[in-house]
Short mmCIF file of C-alpha atoms and ligand atoms in Angstrom, two decimals:
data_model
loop_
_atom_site.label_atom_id
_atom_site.label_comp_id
_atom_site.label_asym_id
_atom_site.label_seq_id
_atom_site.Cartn_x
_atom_site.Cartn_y
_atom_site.Cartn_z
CA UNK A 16 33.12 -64.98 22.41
CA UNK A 17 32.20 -63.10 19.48
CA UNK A 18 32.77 -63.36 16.01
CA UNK A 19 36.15 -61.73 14.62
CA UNK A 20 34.63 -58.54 12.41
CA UNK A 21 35.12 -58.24 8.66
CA UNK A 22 37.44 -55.50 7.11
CA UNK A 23 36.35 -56.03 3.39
CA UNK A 24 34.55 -58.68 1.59
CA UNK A 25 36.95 -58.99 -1.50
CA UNK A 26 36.78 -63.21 -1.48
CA UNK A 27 34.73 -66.12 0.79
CA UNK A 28 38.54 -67.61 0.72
CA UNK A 29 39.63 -64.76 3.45
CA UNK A 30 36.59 -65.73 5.43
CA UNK A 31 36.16 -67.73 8.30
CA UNK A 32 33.37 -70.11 8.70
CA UNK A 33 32.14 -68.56 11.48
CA UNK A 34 31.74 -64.95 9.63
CA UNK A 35 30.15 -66.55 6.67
CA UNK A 36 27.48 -67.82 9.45
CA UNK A 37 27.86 -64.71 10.99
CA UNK A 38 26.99 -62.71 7.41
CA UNK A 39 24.26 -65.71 6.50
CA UNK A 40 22.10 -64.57 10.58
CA UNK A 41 22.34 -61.01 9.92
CA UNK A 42 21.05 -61.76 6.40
CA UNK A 43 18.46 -63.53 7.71
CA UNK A 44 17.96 -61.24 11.04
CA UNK A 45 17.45 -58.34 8.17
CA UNK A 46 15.08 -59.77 6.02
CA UNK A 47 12.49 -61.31 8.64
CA UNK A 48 12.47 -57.86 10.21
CA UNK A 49 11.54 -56.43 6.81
CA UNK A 50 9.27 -58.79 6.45
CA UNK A 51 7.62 -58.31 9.78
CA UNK A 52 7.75 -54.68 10.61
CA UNK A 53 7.95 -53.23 6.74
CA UNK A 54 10.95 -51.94 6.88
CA UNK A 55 14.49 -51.84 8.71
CA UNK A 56 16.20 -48.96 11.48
CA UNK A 57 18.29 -46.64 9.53
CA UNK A 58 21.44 -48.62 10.57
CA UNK A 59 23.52 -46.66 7.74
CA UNK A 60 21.79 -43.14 8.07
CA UNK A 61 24.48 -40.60 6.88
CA UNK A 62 27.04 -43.12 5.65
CA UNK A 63 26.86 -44.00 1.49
CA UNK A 64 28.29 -46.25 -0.46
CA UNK A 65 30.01 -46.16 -3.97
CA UNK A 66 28.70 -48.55 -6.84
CA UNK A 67 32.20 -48.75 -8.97
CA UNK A 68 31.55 -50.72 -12.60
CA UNK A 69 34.12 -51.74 -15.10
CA UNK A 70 31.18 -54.65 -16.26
CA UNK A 71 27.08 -54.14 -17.20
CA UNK A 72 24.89 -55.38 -13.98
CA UNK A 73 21.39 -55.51 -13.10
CA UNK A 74 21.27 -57.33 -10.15
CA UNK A 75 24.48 -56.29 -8.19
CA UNK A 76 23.73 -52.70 -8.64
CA UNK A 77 20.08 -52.38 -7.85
CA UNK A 78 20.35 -54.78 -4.90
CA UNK A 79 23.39 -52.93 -3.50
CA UNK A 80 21.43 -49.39 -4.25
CA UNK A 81 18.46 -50.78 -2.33
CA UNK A 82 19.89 -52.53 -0.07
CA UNK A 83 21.31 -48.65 1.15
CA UNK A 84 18.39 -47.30 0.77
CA UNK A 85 16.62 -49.30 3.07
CA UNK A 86 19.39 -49.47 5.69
CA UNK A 87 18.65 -45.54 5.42
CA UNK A 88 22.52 -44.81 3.62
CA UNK A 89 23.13 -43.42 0.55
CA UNK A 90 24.18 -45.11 -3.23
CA UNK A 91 26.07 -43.51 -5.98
CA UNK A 92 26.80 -45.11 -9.76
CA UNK A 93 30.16 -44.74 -11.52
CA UNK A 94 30.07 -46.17 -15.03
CA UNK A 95 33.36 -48.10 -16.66
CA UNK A 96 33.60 -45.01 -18.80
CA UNK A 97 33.77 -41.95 -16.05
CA UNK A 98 36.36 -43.59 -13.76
CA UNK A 99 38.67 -45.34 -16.08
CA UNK A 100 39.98 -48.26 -13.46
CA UNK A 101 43.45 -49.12 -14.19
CA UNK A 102 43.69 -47.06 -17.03
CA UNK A 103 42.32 -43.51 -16.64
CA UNK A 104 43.50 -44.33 -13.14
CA UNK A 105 44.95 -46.64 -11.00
CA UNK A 106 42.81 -49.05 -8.58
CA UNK A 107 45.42 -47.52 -6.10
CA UNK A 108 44.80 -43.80 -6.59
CA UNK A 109 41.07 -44.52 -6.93
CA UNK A 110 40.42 -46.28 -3.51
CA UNK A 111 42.10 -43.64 -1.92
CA UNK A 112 40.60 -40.92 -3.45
CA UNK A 113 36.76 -42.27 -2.73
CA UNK A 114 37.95 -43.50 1.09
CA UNK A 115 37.64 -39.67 1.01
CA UNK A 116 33.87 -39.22 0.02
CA UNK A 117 32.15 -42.72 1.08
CA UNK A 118 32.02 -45.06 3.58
CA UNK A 119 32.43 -48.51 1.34
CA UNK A 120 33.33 -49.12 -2.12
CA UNK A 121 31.59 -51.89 -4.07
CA UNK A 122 33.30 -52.69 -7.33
CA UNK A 123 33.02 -55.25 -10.21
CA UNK A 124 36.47 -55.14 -12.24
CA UNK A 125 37.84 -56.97 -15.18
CA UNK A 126 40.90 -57.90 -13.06
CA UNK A 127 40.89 -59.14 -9.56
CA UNK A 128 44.21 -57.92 -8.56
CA UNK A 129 42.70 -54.72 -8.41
CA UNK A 130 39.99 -55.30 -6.37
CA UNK A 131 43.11 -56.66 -3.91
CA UNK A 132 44.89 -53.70 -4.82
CA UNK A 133 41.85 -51.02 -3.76
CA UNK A 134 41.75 -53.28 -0.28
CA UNK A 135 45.27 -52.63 0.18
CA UNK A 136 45.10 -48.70 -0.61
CA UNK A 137 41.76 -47.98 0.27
CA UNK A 138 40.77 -46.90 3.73
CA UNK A 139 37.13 -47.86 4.00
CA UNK A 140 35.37 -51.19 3.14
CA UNK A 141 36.14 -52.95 -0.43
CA UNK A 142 32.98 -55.38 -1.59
CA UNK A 143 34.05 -57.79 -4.83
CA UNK A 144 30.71 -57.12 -6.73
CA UNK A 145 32.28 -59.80 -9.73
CA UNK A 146 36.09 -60.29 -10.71
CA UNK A 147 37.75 -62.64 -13.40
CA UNK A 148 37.99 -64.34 -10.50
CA UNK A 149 35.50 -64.39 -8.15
CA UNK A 150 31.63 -63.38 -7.27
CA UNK A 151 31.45 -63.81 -3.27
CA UNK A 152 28.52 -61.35 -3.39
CA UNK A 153 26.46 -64.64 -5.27
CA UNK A 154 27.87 -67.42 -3.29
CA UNK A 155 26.83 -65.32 -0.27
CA UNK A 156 23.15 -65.09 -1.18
CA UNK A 157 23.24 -69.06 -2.87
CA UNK A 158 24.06 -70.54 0.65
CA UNK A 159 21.04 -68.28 2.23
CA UNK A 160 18.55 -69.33 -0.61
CA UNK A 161 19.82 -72.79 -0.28
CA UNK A 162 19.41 -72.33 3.60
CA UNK A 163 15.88 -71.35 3.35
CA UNK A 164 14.20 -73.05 0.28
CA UNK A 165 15.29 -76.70 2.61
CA UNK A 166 15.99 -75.14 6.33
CA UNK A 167 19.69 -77.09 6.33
CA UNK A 168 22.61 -77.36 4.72
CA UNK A 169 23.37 -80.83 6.13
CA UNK A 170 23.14 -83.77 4.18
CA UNK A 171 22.60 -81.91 0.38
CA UNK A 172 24.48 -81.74 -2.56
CA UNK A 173 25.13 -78.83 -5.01
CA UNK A 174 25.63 -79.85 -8.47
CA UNK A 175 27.10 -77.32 -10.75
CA UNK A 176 26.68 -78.06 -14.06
CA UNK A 177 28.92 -75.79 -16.96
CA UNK A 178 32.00 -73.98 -17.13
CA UNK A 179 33.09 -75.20 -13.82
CA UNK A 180 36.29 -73.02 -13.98
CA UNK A 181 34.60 -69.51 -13.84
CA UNK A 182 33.90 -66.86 -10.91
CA UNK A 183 30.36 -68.31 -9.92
CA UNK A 184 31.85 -71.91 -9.87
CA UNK A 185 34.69 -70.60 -7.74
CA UNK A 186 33.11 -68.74 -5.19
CA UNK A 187 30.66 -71.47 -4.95
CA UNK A 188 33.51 -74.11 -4.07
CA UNK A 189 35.06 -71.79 -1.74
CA UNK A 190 31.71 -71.09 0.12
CA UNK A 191 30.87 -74.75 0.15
CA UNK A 192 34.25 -75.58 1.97
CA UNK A 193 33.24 -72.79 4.90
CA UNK A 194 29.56 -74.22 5.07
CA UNK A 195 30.28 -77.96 4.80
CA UNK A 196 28.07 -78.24 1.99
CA UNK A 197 28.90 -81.03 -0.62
CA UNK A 198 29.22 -80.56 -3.79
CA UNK A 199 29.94 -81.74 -7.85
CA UNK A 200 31.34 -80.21 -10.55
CA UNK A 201 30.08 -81.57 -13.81
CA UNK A 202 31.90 -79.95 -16.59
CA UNK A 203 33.60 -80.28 -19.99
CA UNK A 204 37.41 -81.09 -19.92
CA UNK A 205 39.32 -77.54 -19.75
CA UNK A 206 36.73 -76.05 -17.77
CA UNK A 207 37.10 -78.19 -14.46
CA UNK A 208 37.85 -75.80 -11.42
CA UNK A 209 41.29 -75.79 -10.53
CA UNK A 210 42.28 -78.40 -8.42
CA UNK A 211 44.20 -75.72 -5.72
CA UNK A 212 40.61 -74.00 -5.29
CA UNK A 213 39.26 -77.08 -4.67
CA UNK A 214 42.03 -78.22 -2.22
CA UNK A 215 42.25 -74.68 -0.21
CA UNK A 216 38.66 -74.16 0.12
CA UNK A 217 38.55 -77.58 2.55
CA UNK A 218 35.44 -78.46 0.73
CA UNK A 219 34.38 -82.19 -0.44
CA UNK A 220 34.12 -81.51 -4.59
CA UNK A 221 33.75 -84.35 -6.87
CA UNK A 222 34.71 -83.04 -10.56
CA UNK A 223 33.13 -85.20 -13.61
CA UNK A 224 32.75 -84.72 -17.28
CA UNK A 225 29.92 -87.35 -17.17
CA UNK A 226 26.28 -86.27 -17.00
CA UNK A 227 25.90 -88.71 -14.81
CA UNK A 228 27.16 -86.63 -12.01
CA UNK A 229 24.21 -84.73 -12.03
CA UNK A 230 22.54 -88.03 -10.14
CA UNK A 231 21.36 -87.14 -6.42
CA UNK A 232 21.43 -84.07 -6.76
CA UNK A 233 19.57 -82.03 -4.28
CA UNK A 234 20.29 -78.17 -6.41
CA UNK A 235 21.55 -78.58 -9.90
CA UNK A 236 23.11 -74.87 -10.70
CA UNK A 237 24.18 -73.48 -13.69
CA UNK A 238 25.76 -70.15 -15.03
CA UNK A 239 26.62 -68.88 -18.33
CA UNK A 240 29.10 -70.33 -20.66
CA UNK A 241 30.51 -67.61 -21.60
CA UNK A 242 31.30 -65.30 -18.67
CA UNK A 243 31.82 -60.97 -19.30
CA UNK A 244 35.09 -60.65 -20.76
CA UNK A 245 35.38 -64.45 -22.75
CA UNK A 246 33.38 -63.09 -24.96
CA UNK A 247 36.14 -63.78 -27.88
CA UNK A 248 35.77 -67.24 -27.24
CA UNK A 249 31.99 -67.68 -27.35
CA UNK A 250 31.96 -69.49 -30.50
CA UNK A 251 34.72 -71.89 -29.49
CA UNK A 252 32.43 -72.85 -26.34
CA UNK A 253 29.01 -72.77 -27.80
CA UNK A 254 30.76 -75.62 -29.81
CA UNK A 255 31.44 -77.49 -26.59
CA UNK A 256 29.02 -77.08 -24.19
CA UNK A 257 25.52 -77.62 -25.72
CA UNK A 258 25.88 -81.84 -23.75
CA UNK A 259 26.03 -79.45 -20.63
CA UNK A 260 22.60 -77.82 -20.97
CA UNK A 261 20.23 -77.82 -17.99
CA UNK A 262 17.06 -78.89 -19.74
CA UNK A 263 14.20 -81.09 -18.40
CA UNK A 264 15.85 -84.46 -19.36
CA UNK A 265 19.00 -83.39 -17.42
CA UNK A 266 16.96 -82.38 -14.15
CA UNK A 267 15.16 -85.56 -14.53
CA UNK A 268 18.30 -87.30 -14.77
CA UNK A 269 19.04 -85.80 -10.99
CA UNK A 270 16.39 -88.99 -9.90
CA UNK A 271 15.29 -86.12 -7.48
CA UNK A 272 11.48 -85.10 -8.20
CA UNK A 273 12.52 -82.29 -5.39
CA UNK A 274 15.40 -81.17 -7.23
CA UNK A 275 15.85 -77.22 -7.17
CA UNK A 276 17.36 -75.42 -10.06
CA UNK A 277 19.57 -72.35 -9.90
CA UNK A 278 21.46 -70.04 -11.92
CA UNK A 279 23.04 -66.28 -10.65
CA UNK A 280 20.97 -64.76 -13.85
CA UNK A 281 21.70 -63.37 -16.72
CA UNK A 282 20.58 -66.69 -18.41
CA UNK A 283 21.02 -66.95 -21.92
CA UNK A 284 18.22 -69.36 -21.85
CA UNK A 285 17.91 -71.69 -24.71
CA UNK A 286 21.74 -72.18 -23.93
CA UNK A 287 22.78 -73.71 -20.80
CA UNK A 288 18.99 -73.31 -19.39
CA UNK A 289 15.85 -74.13 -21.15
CA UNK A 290 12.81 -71.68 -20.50
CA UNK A 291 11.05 -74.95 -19.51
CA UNK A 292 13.04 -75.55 -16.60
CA UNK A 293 14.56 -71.84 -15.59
CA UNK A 294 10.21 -71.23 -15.28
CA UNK A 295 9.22 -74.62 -14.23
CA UNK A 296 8.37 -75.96 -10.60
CA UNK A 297 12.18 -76.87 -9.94
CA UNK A 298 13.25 -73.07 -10.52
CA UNK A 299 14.98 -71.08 -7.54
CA UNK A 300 16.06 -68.23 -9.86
CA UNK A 301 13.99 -65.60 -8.64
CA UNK A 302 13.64 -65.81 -5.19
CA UNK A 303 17.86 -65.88 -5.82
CA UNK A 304 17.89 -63.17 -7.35
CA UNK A 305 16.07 -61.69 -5.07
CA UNK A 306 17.78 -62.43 -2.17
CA UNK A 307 21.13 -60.53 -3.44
CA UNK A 308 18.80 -57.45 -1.82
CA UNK A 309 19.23 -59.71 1.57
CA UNK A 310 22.66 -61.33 1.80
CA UNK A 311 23.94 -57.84 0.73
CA UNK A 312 22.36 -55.84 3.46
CA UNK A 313 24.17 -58.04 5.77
CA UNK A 314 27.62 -57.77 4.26
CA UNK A 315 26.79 -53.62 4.35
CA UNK A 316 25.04 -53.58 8.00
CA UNK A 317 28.15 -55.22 9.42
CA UNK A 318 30.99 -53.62 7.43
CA UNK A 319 29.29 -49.77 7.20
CA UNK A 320 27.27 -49.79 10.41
CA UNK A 321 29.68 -51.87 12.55
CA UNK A 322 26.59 -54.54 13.18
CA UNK A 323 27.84 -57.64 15.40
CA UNK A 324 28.21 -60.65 13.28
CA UNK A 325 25.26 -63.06 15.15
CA UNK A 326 26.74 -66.11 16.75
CA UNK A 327 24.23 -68.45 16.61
N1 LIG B 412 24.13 -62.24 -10.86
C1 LIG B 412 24.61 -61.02 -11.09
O1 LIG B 412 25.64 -60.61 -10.56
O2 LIG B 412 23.83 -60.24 -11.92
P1 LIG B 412 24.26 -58.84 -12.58
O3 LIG B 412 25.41 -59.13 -13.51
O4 LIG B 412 23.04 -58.37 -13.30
O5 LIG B 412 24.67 -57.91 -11.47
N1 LIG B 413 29.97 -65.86 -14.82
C1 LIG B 413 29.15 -64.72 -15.16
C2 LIG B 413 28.37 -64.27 -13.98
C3 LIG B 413 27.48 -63.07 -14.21
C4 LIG B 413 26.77 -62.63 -12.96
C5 LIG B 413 30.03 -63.60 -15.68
O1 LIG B 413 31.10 -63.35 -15.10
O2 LIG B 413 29.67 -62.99 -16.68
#
């Protein structure tokens, strides 16, 4: 039996647990061989890929440009202000007009509808590269670093610490529900996830306001707490979530001397990360980062070059 192939990767939600395996072997499968041999076959050689942003990134579009390049495919950059998404033109006319030139379309939008909209119209591949909603592209490549800083996912427990409500927290929840990972929101009141996410995604989340929650942790995680797009309301949360800062009282608070600490980066360090801890001993943050390059290259070797998702 093999494992059902992917048309897009728009959410971990339309996943099965068996593909997100599937995506986390060819990951891995990818970035021993680069490890071993120096590089990898040219798996995408002639097909390219188009880097659509409505959002600033650093990570999401170099990883996804190298991760072509070394699959031997091709990358190209459109900026928010050449395309116009949804209001120069529609997500609609857009997806069908690149189907035309490239053989996957990676985009980070605003609004996630049209992300869903460009999967519906569109007639190649649609990666979610970060939506209002959503950022499956970083829950992806958290479960592999997870996987590989501790060699299981059994038996740990992801604490998320911050605005529990936004598109890292989500993704994260919905990922932990295909993995079986557990996990604990600890967040302010008004930034909790929302309790359908929690229920659909199947997975065991405990949501706190108390600081306490952070206790047993095995990875305490935190993001920013204001996300791209909130930023009218930065004020109103630097107000409330200072309590929520991942400093080197909190991740001693975890009782775990083996605690790991990550965050998807940007930090705004001195905010919800101290510089103590995000370059301390505990920190995963780079080899995270990092392993977008990794995660992503299985995502594009399966949906651009028609790799097998790896059973087991
Ligand atoms: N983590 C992440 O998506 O980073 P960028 O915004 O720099 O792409
Ligand atoms: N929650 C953050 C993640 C950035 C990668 C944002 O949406 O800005």
């Amino acid at each position: 039996m093999t494992v059902p192939a992917l048309e897009h990767f728009t959410d971990i939600d339309s996943l099965t647990s068996q593909q997100v395996w599937g995506l986390l072997r060819l990951a891995k499968r990818l970035k021993d061989e680069l490890q071993e041999m120096g590089q990898n076959p040219p798996i995408l050689a002639g097909k390219s890929l188009a880097l659509l942003f409505q959002k600033p990134s650093l990570r999401t579009r170099v990883s996804f440009e190298m991760g072509m390049v070394h699959l031997g495919g091709y990358a190209f950059y459109l900026s928010p202000q050449e395309v116009g998404l949804g209001t120069r033109e529609s997500p609609a006319d857009v997806a069908r007009v690149l189907s035309g030139y490239a053989d996957g379309i990676m985009a980070r939008v605003f609004d996630h509808e049209h992300i869903l909209e460009m999967a519906e119209w569109g007639s190649v591949p649609i990666i979610n590269g970060l939506s209002d909603f959503s950022h499956p592209c970083q829950a992806l490549t958290d479960i592999f670093t997870i996987w590989e800083a501790f060699g299981r996912l059994e038996d740990l427990l992801l604490v998320y610490v911050g605005d529990g409500a936004n598109n890292v927290a989500t993704s994260l929840i919905q990922i932990a529900g295909k993995v079986g990972l557990a996990m604990r929101v600890v967040a302010p009141p008004g930034y909790q996830p929302d309790p359908k996410i929690i229920q659909q995604s199947g997975a065991a989340v405990e949501v706190t306001d108390d600081l306490d929650g952070v206790k047993g942790a095995d990875v305490l995680y935190t993001d920013v707490w204001t996300s791209m797009g909130q930023e009218e309301e930065r004020a109103k949360r630097l107000a409330i979530f200072p309590p929520y800062q991942v400093n080197q009282a909190l991740v001693e608070r975890t009782g775990n001397p083996n605690v790991k600490v990550m965050h998807c980066l940007p930090a705004h360090r001195g905010e919800e990360i101290t510089d103590e801890v995000a370059d301390g001993p505990h920190s995963l943050l780079f080899p995270q980062a990092h392993n977008r390059l990794h995660a992503q290259k299985g995502i594009l070797a399966h949906l651009l070059g028609g790799v097998a998702l790896p059973e087991a």
